[in-house]
CSV table of C-alpha atoms and ligand atoms in Angstrom, one decimal:
chain,number,residue,atom,x,y,z
A,1,MET,CA,-35.3,-18.3,-43.5
A,2,LEU,CA,-31.5,-19.0,-43.5
A,3,LYS,CA,-30.9,-15.6,-44.9
A,4,ARG,CA,-33.0,-14.0,-42.1
A,5,LEU,CA,-31.1,-16.0,-39.5
A,6,ALA,CA,-27.8,-15.0,-41.0
A,7,LEU,CA,-28.9,-11.4,-40.9
A,8,MET,CA,-30.0,-11.6,-37.3
A,9,CYS,CA,-26.7,-13.2,-36.4
A,10,LEU,CA,-24.8,-10.5,-38.2
A,11,SER,CA,-26.7,-7.7,-36.5
A,12,LEU,CA,-26.2,-9.4,-33.1
A,13,CYS,CA,-22.4,-9.6,-33.7
A,14,TRP,CA,-22.4,-6.0,-34.9
A,15,LEU,CA,-24.2,-5.0,-31.7
A,16,ALA,CA,-21.7,-6.9,-29.6
A,17,ALA,CA,-18.8,-5.3,-31.4
A,18,CYS,CA,-20.3,-1.8,-31.2
A,19,SER,CA,-21.7,-1.9,-27.7
A,20,PRO,CA,-19.9,1.1,-26.3
A,21,PRO,CA,-16.6,-0.3,-25.1
A,22,ASP,CA,-15.5,2.8,-23.2
A,23,ARG,CA,-18.3,3.1,-20.7
A,24,MET,CA,-16.7,3.4,-17.2
A,25,VAL,CA,-17.5,0.4,-15.0
A,26,HIS,CA,-17.1,1.1,-11.3
A,27,GLU,CA,-17.3,-1.2,-8.3
A,28,GLN,CA,-16.2,-1.1,-4.7
A,29,ILE,CA,-14.6,-4.0,-2.8
A,30,TYR,CA,-13.6,-4.2,0.9
A,31,ILE,CA,-10.2,-5.4,1.8
A,32,PHE,CA,-7.7,-4.7,4.7
A,33,GLY,CA,-10.1,-2.4,6.4
A,34,THR,CA,-10.5,-0.1,3.3
A,35,LEU,CA,-13.0,0.2,0.5
A,36,VAL,CA,-11.2,-0.3,-2.8
A,37,ASP,CA,-12.7,1.5,-5.8
A,38,ILE,CA,-12.0,-0.2,-9.1
A,39,THR,CA,-12.8,1.7,-12.3
A,40,VAL,CA,-12.3,0.1,-15.7
A,41,HIS,CA,-13.0,1.2,-19.2
A,42,GLY,CA,-12.3,0.3,-22.8
A,43,VAL,CA,-13.8,-3.2,-22.7
A,44,PRO,CA,-17.4,-4.4,-22.9
A,45,GLU,CA,-19.2,-4.1,-19.6
A,46,ALA,CA,-19.6,-7.8,-19.2
A,47,THR,CA,-15.8,-8.3,-19.4
A,48,ALA,CA,-15.2,-5.5,-16.9
A,49,ARG,CA,-17.7,-7.0,-14.4
A,50,GLN,CA,-16.1,-10.5,-14.8
A,51,ALA,CA,-12.6,-9.1,-14.3
A,52,ILE,CA,-13.6,-7.1,-11.2
A,53,SER,CA,-15.3,-10.2,-9.8
A,54,ALA,CA,-12.0,-12.1,-10.3
A,55,VAL,CA,-10.2,-9.4,-8.4
A,56,SER,CA,-12.8,-9.6,-5.6
A,57,GLU,CA,-12.0,-13.4,-5.3
A,58,ASP,CA,-8.3,-12.6,-5.0
A,59,PHE,CA,-8.9,-10.0,-2.4
A,60,ARG,CA,-10.8,-12.6,-0.3
A,61,TRP,CA,-7.8,-14.9,0.0
A,62,MET,CA,-5.3,-12.0,0.4
A,63,HIS,CA,-7.4,-10.7,3.4
A,64,ARG,CA,-7.3,-14.1,5.0
A,65,ASP,CA,-3.7,-15.2,4.2
A,66,TRP,CA,-1.9,-11.9,4.7
A,67,HIS,CA,-3.7,-10.9,7.9
A,68,ALA,CA,-1.2,-10.3,10.7
A,69,TRP,CA,-3.4,-11.3,13.7
A,70,LYS,CA,-6.8,-12.7,12.7
A,71,PRO,CA,-6.6,-16.5,13.0
A,72,GLY,CA,-7.3,-18.8,10.1
A,73,GLY,CA,-4.7,-17.5,7.5
A,74,ALA,CA,-1.3,-18.5,6.4
A,75,LEU,CA,0.6,-15.6,7.9
A,76,VAL,CA,-0.8,-16.1,11.3
A,77,ALA,CA,0.1,-19.8,11.1
A,78,LEU,CA,3.7,-18.8,10.1
A,79,ASN,CA,3.9,-16.3,13.0
A,80,GLN,CA,2.7,-19.0,15.4
A,81,ALA,CA,5.3,-21.4,14.1
A,82,ILE,CA,8.1,-18.8,14.5
A,83,ALA,CA,7.1,-18.0,18.1
A,84,ALA,CA,7.2,-21.8,18.8
A,85,GLY,CA,10.6,-22.2,17.1
A,86,ARG,CA,9.1,-24.5,14.4
A,87,SER,CA,9.4,-24.3,10.7
A,88,GLN,CA,6.3,-23.9,8.5
A,89,GLN,CA,5.3,-24.6,4.9
A,90,VAL,CA,4.1,-21.4,3.4
A,91,PRO,CA,1.8,-21.4,0.4
A,92,ASP,CA,2.5,-19.9,-3.1
A,93,ASN,CA,0.5,-16.8,-2.2
A,94,VAL,CA,2.7,-15.9,0.7
A,95,LEU,CA,6.2,-16.8,-0.4
A,96,PRO,CA,6.7,-13.9,-2.9
A,97,LEU,CA,5.7,-11.5,-0.2
A,98,LEU,CA,8.4,-12.7,2.1
A,99,LEU,CA,11.0,-12.3,-0.6
A,100,GLN,CA,9.8,-8.9,-1.7
A,101,ALA,CA,9.5,-7.7,1.9
A,102,ARG,CA,13.1,-8.8,2.6
A,103,GLU,CA,14.4,-6.8,-0.5
A,104,LEU,CA,12.4,-3.7,0.6
A,105,ALA,CA,13.7,-4.0,4.1
A,106,HIS,CA,17.3,-4.0,2.7
A,107,SER,CA,16.8,-1.0,0.3
A,108,SER,CA,15.1,1.0,3.1
A,109,GLU,CA,18.0,0.3,5.5
A,110,GLY,CA,15.6,-1.5,7.7
A,111,LEU,CA,13.2,1.4,8.2
A,112,PHE,CA,10.6,-0.6,6.4
A,113,ASN,CA,10.7,-3.7,8.7
A,114,PRO,CA,7.7,-6.0,8.5
A,115,ALA,CA,9.4,-8.3,11.1
A,116,ILE,CA,8.4,-5.9,13.9
A,117,GLY,CA,4.9,-7.4,14.4
A,118,SER,CA,5.6,-7.9,18.1
A,119,LEU,CA,6.2,-4.1,18.5
A,120,ILE,CA,3.1,-3.2,16.5
A,121,ALA,CA,1.1,-5.6,18.7
A,122,LEU,CA,2.7,-4.2,21.9
A,123,TRP,CA,1.5,-0.7,20.9
A,124,GLY,CA,-2.0,-2.2,20.5
A,125,PHE,CA,-2.4,-2.0,16.8
A,126,HIS,CA,-3.3,-5.7,16.3
A,127,SER,CA,-6.9,-4.9,16.8
A,128,ASP,CA,-9.8,-3.5,14.8
A,129,GLU,CA,-10.4,-0.9,17.5
A,130,LEU,CA,-8.1,2.1,18.1
A,131,PRO,CA,-5.9,1.3,21.1
A,132,SER,CA,-6.3,3.2,24.4
A,133,GLY,CA,-4.8,3.1,27.9
A,134,PRO,CA,-1.3,3.9,28.9
A,135,PRO,CA,1.5,3.3,26.3
A,136,PRO,CA,3.6,0.1,26.8
A,137,SER,CA,6.5,0.3,29.4
A,138,LYS,CA,9.9,1.4,28.3
A,139,ALA,CA,11.3,-2.0,29.4
A,140,ALA,CA,8.8,-3.9,27.2
A,141,ILE,CA,9.7,-1.8,24.2
A,142,GLN,CA,13.4,-2.0,24.8
A,143,ALA,CA,13.3,-5.8,25.2
A,144,LEU,CA,11.7,-6.1,21.7
A,145,VAL,CA,14.1,-3.5,20.1
A,146,GLN,CA,17.1,-5.3,21.5
A,147,ALA,CA,15.9,-8.6,20.2
A,148,ASN,CA,16.3,-6.9,16.8
A,149,PRO,CA,13.8,-8.8,14.7
A,150,SER,CA,14.7,-8.6,11.0
A,151,MET,CA,13.6,-10.1,7.7
A,152,ASP,CA,17.2,-11.5,7.6
A,153,ASP,CA,16.4,-13.8,10.5
A,154,LEU,CA,14.1,-15.8,8.2
A,155,ILE,CA,15.5,-19.0,6.7
A,156,ILE,CA,13.6,-19.5,3.5
A,157,ASP,CA,14.3,-22.9,1.9
A,158,GLY,CA,11.8,-23.5,-1.0
A,159,HIS,CA,8.4,-23.2,0.7
A,160,THR,CA,9.8,-24.1,4.2
A,161,VAL,CA,10.3,-21.1,6.4
A,162,SER,CA,11.8,-20.8,9.9
A,163,SER,CA,13.4,-18.0,11.9
A,164,ARG,CA,16.7,-17.8,13.8
A,165,ASN,CA,15.0,-15.2,16.0
A,166,PRO,CA,11.7,-16.2,17.8
A,167,VAL,CA,10.8,-12.5,18.3
A,168,VAL,CA,10.2,-12.1,14.6
A,169,GLN,CA,6.5,-11.6,13.9
A,170,LEU,CA,5.5,-10.7,10.4
A,171,ASP,CA,3.1,-7.8,9.8
A,172,PHE,CA,2.6,-6.8,6.2
A,173,GLY,CA,0.4,-3.9,7.0
A,174,GLY,CA,3.0,-1.5,5.6
A,175,PHE,CA,2.9,-2.9,2.1
A,176,ALA,CA,0.1,-5.5,1.6
A,177,LYS,CA,-2.2,-2.9,0.0
A,178,GLY,CA,0.5,-2.2,-2.5
A,179,VAL,CA,1.0,-5.8,-3.4
A,180,ALA,CA,-2.8,-6.3,-3.6
A,181,VAL,CA,-3.2,-3.3,-6.0
A,182,ASP,CA,-0.3,-4.7,-8.2
A,183,MET,CA,-2.0,-8.1,-8.3
A,184,ALA,CA,-5.4,-6.6,-9.0
A,185,ILE,CA,-3.9,-4.7,-12.0
A,186,GLN,CA,-2.3,-7.9,-13.2
A,187,ARG,CA,-5.7,-9.7,-13.0
A,188,LEU,CA,-7.5,-6.9,-14.9
A,189,ARG,CA,-4.8,-7.0,-17.6
A,190,SER,CA,-5.3,-10.8,-18.0
A,191,PHE,CA,-8.9,-9.9,-19.1
A,192,GLY,CA,-7.5,-7.5,-21.8
A,193,ILE,CA,-8.1,-4.4,-19.7
A,194,GLU,CA,-5.7,-1.6,-20.5
A,195,ASN,CA,-7.4,1.3,-18.7
A,196,ALA,CA,-8.1,1.0,-15.0
A,197,ILE,CA,-7.6,2.5,-11.6
A,198,VAL,CA,-7.6,0.5,-8.4
A,199,ASN,CA,-7.9,2.9,-5.5
A,200,GLY,CA,-7.9,2.0,-1.8
A,201,GLY,CA,-8.6,5.3,-0.1
A,202,GLY,CA,-6.1,7.4,-2.1
A,203,ASP,CA,-3.5,4.6,-2.4
A,204,LEU,CA,-3.7,3.4,-5.9
A,205,ARG,CA,-2.3,2.1,-9.2
A,206,ALA,CA,-3.6,3.5,-12.5
A,207,ILE,CA,-3.0,2.2,-16.0
A,208,GLY,CA,-3.8,3.6,-19.3
A,209,ASP,CA,-6.1,6.6,-19.3
A,210,ALA,CA,-9.6,7.8,-18.4
A,211,GLY,CA,-11.0,7.8,-21.9
A,212,GLY,CA,-8.5,10.0,-23.8
A,213,ARG,CA,-7.6,12.0,-20.7
A,214,PRO,CA,-5.1,11.1,-18.0
A,215,TRP,CA,-6.5,9.8,-14.7
A,216,ARG,CA,-6.5,12.7,-12.2
A,217,ILE,CA,-6.0,11.7,-8.6
A,218,GLY,CA,-6.0,13.3,-5.2
A,219,ILE,CA,-3.2,13.1,-2.6
A,220,ARG,CA,-4.7,12.9,0.9
A,221,HIS,CA,-4.3,15.8,3.3
A,222,PRO,CA,-1.7,15.1,6.0
A,223,GLN,CA,-4.3,15.7,8.7
A,224,GLY,CA,-6.7,13.4,7.1
A,225,HIS,CA,-9.3,15.8,5.8
A,226,GLY,CA,-9.8,15.9,2.0
A,227,VAL,CA,-7.2,16.3,-0.6
A,228,VAL,CA,-4.0,18.4,-0.4
A,229,ALA,CA,-2.9,18.2,-4.0
A,230,SER,CA,-3.7,16.4,-7.2
A,231,LEU,CA,-1.7,14.9,-10.1
A,232,GLU,CA,-2.3,13.2,-13.4
A,233,THR,CA,-0.9,9.7,-13.8
A,234,HIS,CA,1.1,8.5,-16.8
A,235,VAL,CA,0.8,5.1,-18.5
A,236,ASP,CA,1.2,2.9,-15.4
A,237,GLU,CA,1.8,4.5,-12.0
A,238,SER,CA,1.1,3.9,-8.3
A,239,VAL,CA,0.7,6.6,-5.8
A,240,PHE,CA,0.8,5.8,-2.1
A,241,THR,CA,0.6,8.0,1.0
A,242,SER,CA,1.4,7.0,4.6
A,243,GLY,CA,0.3,9.2,7.4
A,244,ASN,CA,0.5,9.6,11.2
A,245,TYR,CA,-3.2,10.6,11.2
A,246,GLU,CA,-4.6,7.3,10.0
A,247,ARG,CA,-4.4,5.2,13.2
A,248,TYR,CA,-3.0,6.2,16.5
A,249,HIS,CA,-3.0,5.2,20.1
A,250,GLU,CA,-4.1,8.3,22.2
A,251,TYR,CA,-3.5,8.6,25.9
A,252,GLN,CA,-3.8,11.7,28.0
A,253,GLY,CA,-3.8,14.0,25.0
A,254,VAL,CA,-0.7,12.4,23.4
A,255,ARG,CA,-1.0,10.6,20.1
A,256,TYR,CA,1.1,7.6,19.3
A,257,PRO,CA,0.7,6.9,15.6
A,258,HIS,CA,0.8,3.4,14.0
A,259,ILE,CA,4.1,3.7,12.2
A,260,ILE,CA,6.9,2.5,14.4
A,261,ASP,CA,10.6,3.4,14.2
A,262,PRO,CA,12.2,-0.1,14.4
A,263,ARG,CA,15.4,1.5,15.8
A,264,THR,CA,13.6,2.9,18.9
A,265,GLY,CA,10.4,0.9,19.1
A,266,MET,CA,8.6,4.3,19.3
A,267,PRO,CA,5.8,5.6,17.1
A,268,VAL,CA,6.9,8.2,14.6
A,269,GLN,CA,5.7,11.7,15.5
A,270,HIS,CA,7.7,14.1,13.4
A,271,ILE,CA,6.1,13.5,10.0
A,272,ALA,CA,2.5,14.0,9.1
A,273,SER,CA,2.6,12.2,5.8
A,274,SER,CA,4.7,11.0,2.9
A,275,THR,CA,3.7,10.3,-0.6
A,276,VAL,CA,5.5,8.3,-3.3
A,277,ILE,CA,4.9,7.8,-7.0
A,278,HIS,CA,6.5,4.6,-8.4
A,279,ASN,CA,5.2,2.2,-11.1
A,280,ASP,CA,5.2,-0.7,-8.6
A,281,GLY,CA,2.5,-0.5,-5.9
A,282,ALA,CA,4.3,-2.6,-3.4
A,283,VAL,CA,7.5,-0.5,-3.6
A,284,ALA,CA,5.5,2.8,-3.4
A,285,ASP,CA,3.6,1.5,-0.3
A,286,ALA,CA,6.7,0.2,1.5
A,287,ALA,CA,8.6,3.3,0.6
A,288,ALA,CA,5.8,5.7,1.9
A,289,THR,CA,6.0,3.8,5.3
A,290,ALA,CA,9.8,3.9,5.3
A,291,LEU,CA,10.0,7.6,4.4
A,292,THR,CA,7.6,8.4,7.2
A,293,VAL,CA,10.2,6.8,9.6
A,294,ALA,CA,13.1,8.4,7.8
A,295,GLY,CA,11.7,12.0,8.3
A,296,PRO,CA,13.2,15.3,7.1
A,297,ASP,CA,16.8,14.4,7.9
A,298,ALA,CA,17.1,11.0,6.1
A,299,TRP,CA,14.4,10.9,3.5
A,300,VAL,CA,16.6,11.8,0.6
A,301,ARG,CA,19.1,9.0,1.3
A,302,ILE,CA,16.4,6.4,1.7
A,303,ALA,CA,14.5,7.6,-1.4
A,304,ARG,CA,17.7,7.3,-3.4
A,305,SER,CA,18.5,3.8,-2.1
A,306,MET,CA,14.9,2.7,-2.8
A,307,GLY,CA,15.2,3.9,-6.4
A,308,LEU,CA,12.5,6.6,-6.0
A,309,HIS,CA,12.4,9.9,-7.9
A,310,GLU,CA,9.0,11.4,-7.0
A,311,VAL,CA,8.5,11.9,-3.3
A,312,MET,CA,6.8,14.4,-1.0
A,313,LEU,CA,6.8,14.7,2.8
A,314,VAL,CA,4.7,17.0,4.9
A,315,ASP,CA,5.8,17.6,8.5
A,316,GLU,CA,3.6,18.4,11.4
A,317,ASN,CA,4.1,22.2,10.8
A,318,GLY,CA,3.0,22.0,7.2
A,319,THR,CA,6.4,22.3,5.7
A,320,VAL,CA,6.6,20.4,2.4
A,321,TYR,CA,9.8,18.5,1.4
A,322,MET,CA,9.9,17.2,-2.1
A,323,THR,CA,12.0,16.1,-5.1
A,324,PRO,CA,12.0,18.5,-8.1
A,325,LYS,CA,10.4,15.7,-10.1
A,326,MET,CA,7.5,15.5,-7.7
A,327,ALA,CA,7.2,19.3,-7.7
A,328,ALA,CA,6.8,19.2,-11.5
A,329,ARG,CA,3.9,16.8,-11.2
A,330,ILE,CA,1.6,18.0,-8.4
A,331,HIS,CA,-0.9,20.8,-8.2
A,332,PHE,CA,-1.7,22.1,-4.7
A,333,GLU,CA,-5.4,22.5,-4.1
A,334,GLY,CA,-6.3,25.8,-2.4
A,335,ASP,CA,-3.4,27.8,-1.0
A,336,LYS,CA,0.1,26.7,-1.9
A,337,PRO,CA,2.1,25.7,1.3
A,338,GLU,CA,4.2,28.5,2.7
A,339,HIS,CA,7.3,26.5,3.2
A,340,ILE,CA,8.4,24.1,0.4
A,341,VAL,CA,11.9,22.6,0.6
A,342,LEU,CA,13.1,21.1,-2.7
A,343,SER,CA,15.8,18.4,-2.6
A,344,GLU,CA,18.6,18.1,-5.2
A,345,ASP,CA,17.3,16.4,-8.4
A,346,PHE,CA,17.6,12.7,-8.6
B,401,AMP,P1,1.2,2.3,5.9
B,401,AMP,O1,-0.2,2.9,6.1
B,401,AMP,O2,1.4,1.7,4.6
B,401,AMP,O3,2.3,3.2,6.3
B,401,AMP,O4,1.3,1.1,6.9
B,401,AMP,C1,1.2,1.2,8.3
B,401,AMP,C2,1.2,-0.2,8.9
B,401,AMP,O5,2.5,-0.8,8.7
B,401,AMP,C3,1.0,-0.2,10.4
B,401,AMP,O6,-0.3,-0.2,10.8
B,401,AMP,C4,1.8,-1.4,10.8
B,401,AMP,O7,1.0,-2.6,10.6
B,401,AMP,C5,2.9,-1.5,9.8
B,401,AMP,N1,4.2,-0.8,10.2
B,401,AMP,C6,4.4,0.1,11.2
B,401,AMP,N2,5.6,0.5,11.3
B,401,AMP,C7,6.3,-0.2,10.3
B,401,AMP,C8,7.7,-0.2,9.9
B,401,AMP,N3,8.6,0.6,10.4
B,401,AMP,N4,8.0,-1.1,8.9
B,401,AMP,C9,7.0,-1.9,8.3
B,401,AMP,N5,5.7,-1.9,8.6
B,401,AMP,C10,5.4,-1.1,9.6
B,402,MG,MG1,2.9,1.7,3.3
């Protein structure tokens, strides 16, 4: 009897050890208005499901506490306190974002500026609907630009945060998805997962490989339809694309996209999209937004100061600007663009 039990035990253990560990497990979770695909392999399916469910829990509080305008979360509470000239205690899940956002605002020369929430709201983007109606008045835009809201206006003392400037309103829409993807990868790793991809509509971080082959991913088309190019990720990389086509305010045939130049208060119209590869998702996300603002004239300087090497911009005429290191990585789908401008190597 004992012998039979021992044998049964042994075969169960053997089954557990040998249940195919490299089956792809795939789930989708909704956060920040996007469906995020999570694909994992190399661990037993039960572990993968448990890990993905932990990520889903994380996404729930991120969605609440990092939201720029929906009441009930920590960021909205902080924004209300700033507008009222009060200080506010921020929780552990918001403080690191403030510090990282401040650094990224510095390295992008203020082109990534998550303190311009008032401008973003003025243009109508603090809504689930696409804004319509006439654009805001020049005077209203100028008043907010001249108030010069900046991450440097924040006084961060432990968990107590206040602002020297009451016009500061924080909007992490330009890099929250990157931070979320980084935290999701960290959570998956804590379950022993070494091969995964967390992909929010083409903005993603990939670690390990896809079962002996690299993960192969698509870069969104600048006009929003399909994929313009593809690349294979190495070891641990994030790929983020920002575009003018994603959300825009349209009035009398003119499009006012959702990425705002903090220097003028105006939506950026000259660039169709910018794509960044970097190991850190938050940096890649913030940089893709900043480079969209920088445009063809300033992108090389901003890319250098943000420590990037693999960058591609596509302008509204289809001209592609990129670093040689990016050119070495990507494969264009369909016809190769007619005009490709390579920067110096860095
Ligand atoms: P992304 O798709 O990552 O480029 O993020 C776009 C979002 O970032 C917008 O919907 C705004 O919420 C926010 N945003 C717009 N302009 C800026 C800017 N210059 N710096 C930081 N965030 C911005
Ligand atoms: Mg971004």
